[in-house]
XYZ file of C-alpha atoms in Angstrom:
332
model
C -52.805 16.278 -21.211
C -50.516 16.351 -23.948
C -50.344 13.742 -26.535
C -46.871 12.902 -27.664
C -45.750 12.797 -31.260
C -44.934 9.057 -30.581
C -48.528 8.448 -29.703
C -49.805 10.713 -32.894
C -47.643 8.205 -34.827
C -49.125 5.205 -33.344
C -52.697 6.084 -34.049
C -51.806 7.364 -37.631
C -50.203 3.879 -38.413
C -53.081 1.771 -36.585
C -55.426 3.925 -38.463
C -54.079 2.990 -41.849
C -53.039 -0.592 -40.993
C -56.116 -1.906 -39.436
C -59.821 -1.906 -40.328
C -60.417 -1.871 -36.488
C -59.597 1.837 -36.947
C -62.230 3.790 -38.898
C -62.708 7.671 -39.153
C -64.446 7.261 -36.003
C -62.716 5.968 -33.022
C -64.508 4.146 -30.407
C -63.915 6.505 -27.730
C -64.816 9.581 -29.791
C -66.646 12.067 -27.460
C -66.551 9.717 -24.446
C -64.878 11.824 -21.182
C -62.866 9.626 -18.928
C -61.788 10.766 -15.475
C -58.995 8.662 -13.987
C -58.306 8.722 -10.088
C -55.436 7.833 -8.155
C -53.608 8.558 -4.776
C -51.868 11.193 -3.675
C -48.715 8.834 -4.196
C -46.940 10.579 -7.313
C -45.409 7.439 -8.033
C -48.856 5.756 -9.017
C -49.063 8.426 -12.008
C -46.906 6.520 -14.438
C -49.010 3.377 -14.405
C -52.134 5.584 -14.800
C -50.956 7.832 -17.305
C -49.863 5.039 -19.552
C -53.528 3.861 -19.315
C -54.785 7.317 -20.220
C -52.397 7.154 -23.266
C -53.865 3.928 -24.627
C -57.282 5.448 -24.079
C -56.374 8.587 -25.948
C -55.433 6.348 -28.778
C -58.872 4.904 -28.737
C -60.241 8.563 -29.228
C -61.523 8.916 -25.567
C -61.608 12.429 -24.072
C -59.324 11.968 -21.075
C -59.249 14.701 -18.370
C -56.199 15.224 -16.042
C -55.885 12.633 -13.401
C -57.515 13.654 -9.912
C -55.754 12.900 -6.797
C -57.858 11.359 -4.041
C -57.901 8.837 -1.026
C -58.136 5.319 -1.886
C -61.844 5.064 0.077
C -63.013 8.144 -1.855
C -61.535 6.433 -5.249
C -63.620 3.680 -4.846
C -66.631 5.467 -3.740
C -66.273 7.772 -6.738
C -65.921 5.172 -9.194
C -68.746 3.060 -7.831
C -71.050 6.205 -8.219
C -69.843 7.017 -11.539
C -68.214 10.384 -10.477
C -64.938 8.751 -11.617
C -64.135 6.302 -14.315
C -61.392 4.190 -13.241
C -58.194 3.739 -11.172
C -55.075 1.522 -12.123
C -54.052 0.825 -8.849
C -56.800 -1.776 -6.961
C -54.440 -3.676 -4.772
C -55.861 -7.417 -4.239
C -56.149 -8.678 -1.750
C -54.721 -5.614 0.304
C -57.766 -3.361 -0.597
C -60.461 -6.346 -0.671
C -62.535 -4.690 2.032
C -62.535 -1.106 0.445
C -63.496 -2.749 -2.913
C -66.477 -4.726 -1.086
C -67.649 -1.964 0.982
C -67.849 0.168 -2.062
C -70.165 -2.206 -3.954
C -67.793 -4.892 -5.038
C -68.458 -6.493 -8.348
C -71.941 -5.048 -8.476
C -70.432 -1.953 -8.797
C -66.804 -2.667 -10.430
C -65.444 -3.789 -13.792
C -62.151 -5.700 -12.971
C -60.448 -8.059 -15.352
C -57.174 -9.027 -16.114
C -54.117 -8.168 -13.650
C -52.145 -4.990 -14.901
C -49.182 -5.681 -12.391
C -48.157 -8.912 -10.796
C -46.225 -10.069 -7.949
C -46.212 -6.819 -5.710
C -44.669 -7.663 -2.244
C -45.093 -6.015 1.028
C -43.324 -6.336 4.500
C -40.817 -5.269 6.921
C -37.191 -4.534 6.453
C -34.068 -3.494 8.561
C -30.668 -2.517 7.727
C -28.635 -5.686 7.025
C -25.789 -4.431 9.319
C -27.672 -4.222 12.507
C -29.543 -7.830 11.403
C -26.193 -9.268 11.161
C -24.931 -7.785 14.439
C -28.056 -8.604 16.671
C -29.216 -11.883 14.805
C -32.568 -10.271 13.897
C -34.541 -12.063 11.299
C -38.239 -11.818 12.610
C -40.173 -8.734 13.780
C -41.220 -10.508 16.924
C -37.787 -9.979 18.369
C -38.942 -6.527 18.856
C -40.519 -7.456 21.887
C -37.169 -7.240 23.378
C -36.774 -3.490 24.730
C -33.156 -3.644 24.187
C -33.552 -4.686 20.339
C -36.247 -2.271 19.814
C -34.135 0.857 21.401
C -31.929 0.302 18.555
C -34.492 1.796 16.095
C -35.641 4.462 18.426
C -35.202 7.922 16.299
C -37.245 10.256 18.734
C -35.617 9.257 22.348
C -38.782 7.467 23.620
C -37.223 4.099 23.882
C -39.292 2.518 21.429
C -38.732 1.683 17.862
C -39.920 3.700 15.149
C -41.359 1.867 12.243
C -41.714 3.906 9.172
C -45.407 3.231 8.295
C -48.293 4.213 6.091
C -50.237 7.214 5.204
C -53.235 7.555 7.139
C -56.339 5.663 5.400
C -54.095 3.249 3.479
C -55.063 -0.264 4.368
C -51.375 -1.092 5.060
C -51.538 1.004 8.253
C -54.612 -0.969 9.737
C -52.612 -4.152 8.802
C -49.517 -3.023 10.406
C -51.554 -1.949 13.798
C -53.189 -5.126 13.979
C -49.831 -7.023 13.687
C -48.084 -4.824 16.126
C -50.762 -5.804 18.716
C -50.883 -9.655 17.469
C -47.048 -9.937 17.916
C -47.124 -8.125 21.625
C -45.157 -5.281 20.168
C -47.305 -2.361 21.381
C -45.005 -1.386 24.468
C -42.006 -1.588 22.241
C -42.702 -0.497 18.610
C -44.567 2.467 17.144
C -45.861 3.015 13.584
C -45.184 6.426 12.452
C -47.839 7.394 9.867
C -48.056 10.609 7.752
C -46.724 11.092 4.350
C -45.095 8.180 3.459
C -42.869 9.944 0.865
C -41.551 12.288 3.704
C -41.168 9.542 6.096
C -39.274 7.133 4.136
C -36.659 10.046 2.801
C -35.980 10.530 6.649
C -35.476 6.781 6.897
C -33.044 6.860 3.997
C -31.255 9.804 5.376
C -30.698 7.515 8.780
C -29.580 4.852 6.524
C -27.004 6.967 4.776
C -25.720 8.204 8.267
C -25.162 4.569 9.428
C -27.989 4.336 11.762
C -30.257 1.399 12.138
C -33.637 1.812 10.263
C -36.991 -0.040 10.395
C -39.496 0.363 7.903
C -42.447 -0.928 5.682
C -42.477 -0.758 1.915
C -43.811 -2.373 -1.092
C -43.194 -2.984 -4.544
C -43.348 -1.443 -7.211
C -41.598 1.506 -5.466
C -38.296 3.088 -5.663
C -37.268 2.213 -2.162
C -36.251 -1.563 -2.878
C -34.163 -0.133 -5.795
C -32.445 2.468 -3.350
C -32.095 0.012 -0.615
C -31.508 -3.362 -1.970
C -32.978 -6.359 -0.113
C -29.967 -8.727 0.578
C -27.575 -6.168 0.118
C -28.340 -2.999 2.330
C -31.443 -4.340 4.053
C -33.254 -7.440 4.836
C -37.055 -8.603 4.913
C -38.256 -9.570 8.439
C -40.253 -12.443 9.008
C -43.480 -12.567 11.016
C -44.298 -15.224 13.718
C -47.902 -15.936 12.354
C -50.491 -14.445 10.020
C -52.296 -11.478 11.258
C -54.747 -9.377 9.171
C -57.603 -7.008 9.896
C -61.406 -7.202 8.806
C -62.486 -9.919 6.529
C -59.020 -11.190 6.090
C -58.501 -12.285 9.457
C -57.961 -15.827 8.650
C -55.745 -15.112 5.652
C -52.548 -17.255 5.529
C -49.857 -15.062 4.260
C -47.191 -17.898 4.438
C -45.450 -18.101 1.078
C -45.072 -21.214 -0.618
C -41.300 -21.567 0.447
C -42.766 -21.458 4.173
C -41.561 -17.870 4.658
C -44.036 -15.638 6.353
C -43.745 -11.799 5.809
C -47.138 -10.859 6.938
C -48.385 -9.758 3.666
C -49.657 -11.770 0.852
C -48.262 -11.158 -2.715
C -50.688 -8.734 -4.445
C -51.560 -8.115 -7.717
C -52.568 -4.499 -9.181
C -55.739 -4.460 -11.271
C -57.451 -1.475 -13.091
C -60.732 -0.919 -11.699
C -63.589 0.679 -13.453
C -67.316 1.825 -13.083
C -69.181 -0.994 -14.341
C -71.991 0.551 -16.152
C -69.420 2.671 -17.979
C -67.265 -0.254 -18.950
C -70.533 -2.211 -20.245
C -71.417 0.920 -22.415
C -67.371 1.300 -23.401
C -66.420 -2.285 -24.732
C -63.162 -1.008 -26.249
C -61.884 0.380 -22.850
C -63.137 -2.595 -21.067
C -61.253 -4.899 -23.534
C -58.177 -2.567 -22.902
C -58.475 -2.572 -19.064
C -58.332 -6.398 -19.235
C -55.482 -6.965 -21.712
C -52.944 -4.039 -20.411
C -50.088 -5.622 -18.478
C -47.136 -3.824 -17.095
C -43.780 -5.280 -15.692
C -43.530 -4.673 -12.249
C -39.621 -3.878 -12.615
C -40.211 -1.213 -15.235
C -42.387 0.812 -12.514
C -39.614 0.149 -9.950
C -37.203 1.625 -12.472
C -39.418 4.590 -13.090
C -40.334 5.317 -9.760
C -36.353 5.309 -8.978
C -36.163 7.925 -11.572
C -38.501 10.165 -9.820
C -36.839 9.569 -6.587
C -33.615 10.905 -8.253
C -34.933 14.148 -9.505
C -37.438 13.483 -12.292
C -40.447 13.773 -10.643
C -42.285 16.705 -12.593
C -45.192 16.139 -14.766
C -43.068 16.657 -17.831
C -40.737 14.299 -16.565
C -43.391 11.642 -16.348
C -44.819 12.112 -19.578
C -41.472 11.823 -21.003
C -41.041 8.697 -19.134
C -44.150 7.348 -20.718
C -43.363 8.366 -23.991
C -40.140 6.463 -23.569
C -41.930 3.326 -22.458
C -44.156 3.377 -25.482
C -41.794 3.923 -27.797
C -39.587 0.913 -26.445
C -42.800 -1.268 -26.336
C -44.638 0.012 -29.470
C -45.621 -3.364 -30.666
C -47.305 -4.169 -27.276
C -48.828 -0.871 -26.789
C -50.280 -0.971 -30.476
C -51.590 -4.460 -29.836
C -53.427 -3.314 -26.552
C -55.113 -0.448 -28.743
C -55.810 -3.045 -31.641
C -57.326 -5.604 -29.293
C -59.315 -2.967 -27.670
C -60.621 -1.101 -30.961
C -61.968 -4.596 -32.308
C -63.763 -5.222 -29.229
C -65.731 -2.233 -30.208
C -67.055 -3.587 -33.596
């Protein structure tokens, strides 16, 4: 991984300005192995953490892409150091089954207000007065979203192994949609690209998505598409009794999530500077959405993402420096 001139300047400035930065940085000689899912849009927020760790002197290795369940297992065992995309409460059961608070360090909230749910194009919603996913029990409504000719609505769903896929499957059954709706699972990026193509061709679309992600910048809720409510809460596993109703009375089937940085607990205890950094970093959801949209528009290479991280740091230098100072002070 490269360290930008911007980052080098930040380290030099901090080293001369703060007693927290001695000749030996707190992370000197300590290796960091970050993991993330195969979703390339997670790289920006992970790489930003890596840059701050590098500023503390840590030896940061290239990010490894693994399935979420493998990520939790690897972090718990110490084979990986951290990931920046712990969804709470969506991944509550994955977190718990890999050891929970006994194995993981998780303090602070990195990204807050992450929404999820089902959307359809506004043109179809207005024409047929569709506002709740349970209306797709009607075969005639469901056929509007039939992309493959089998008579059922095609719902653009999640990658296999993602928790959202099991939530969607649970809800399809709970809302009586098994005979009229099919969740299409596979590579989400490819599936949602097909959905966007259908939308641009003027065809009805039905899809699951989340924020932060580029989709809601490309297909704007309220203008291009509308969120669908659900008739009642329904979730798998330990969250089967979770009430997903929002304060305004609307229920979109998913609670609002927060994303946390989750690290190996023993490693975090041995590295108080990094632990403090993980606790204090906060990234606006809108910034991730905007960066993800740039990737969707063609700026998705490793060099592009590095440049996006450079730009974010340069535009938020005082914030970035503040994280690093607080983290360095924790090592004293």
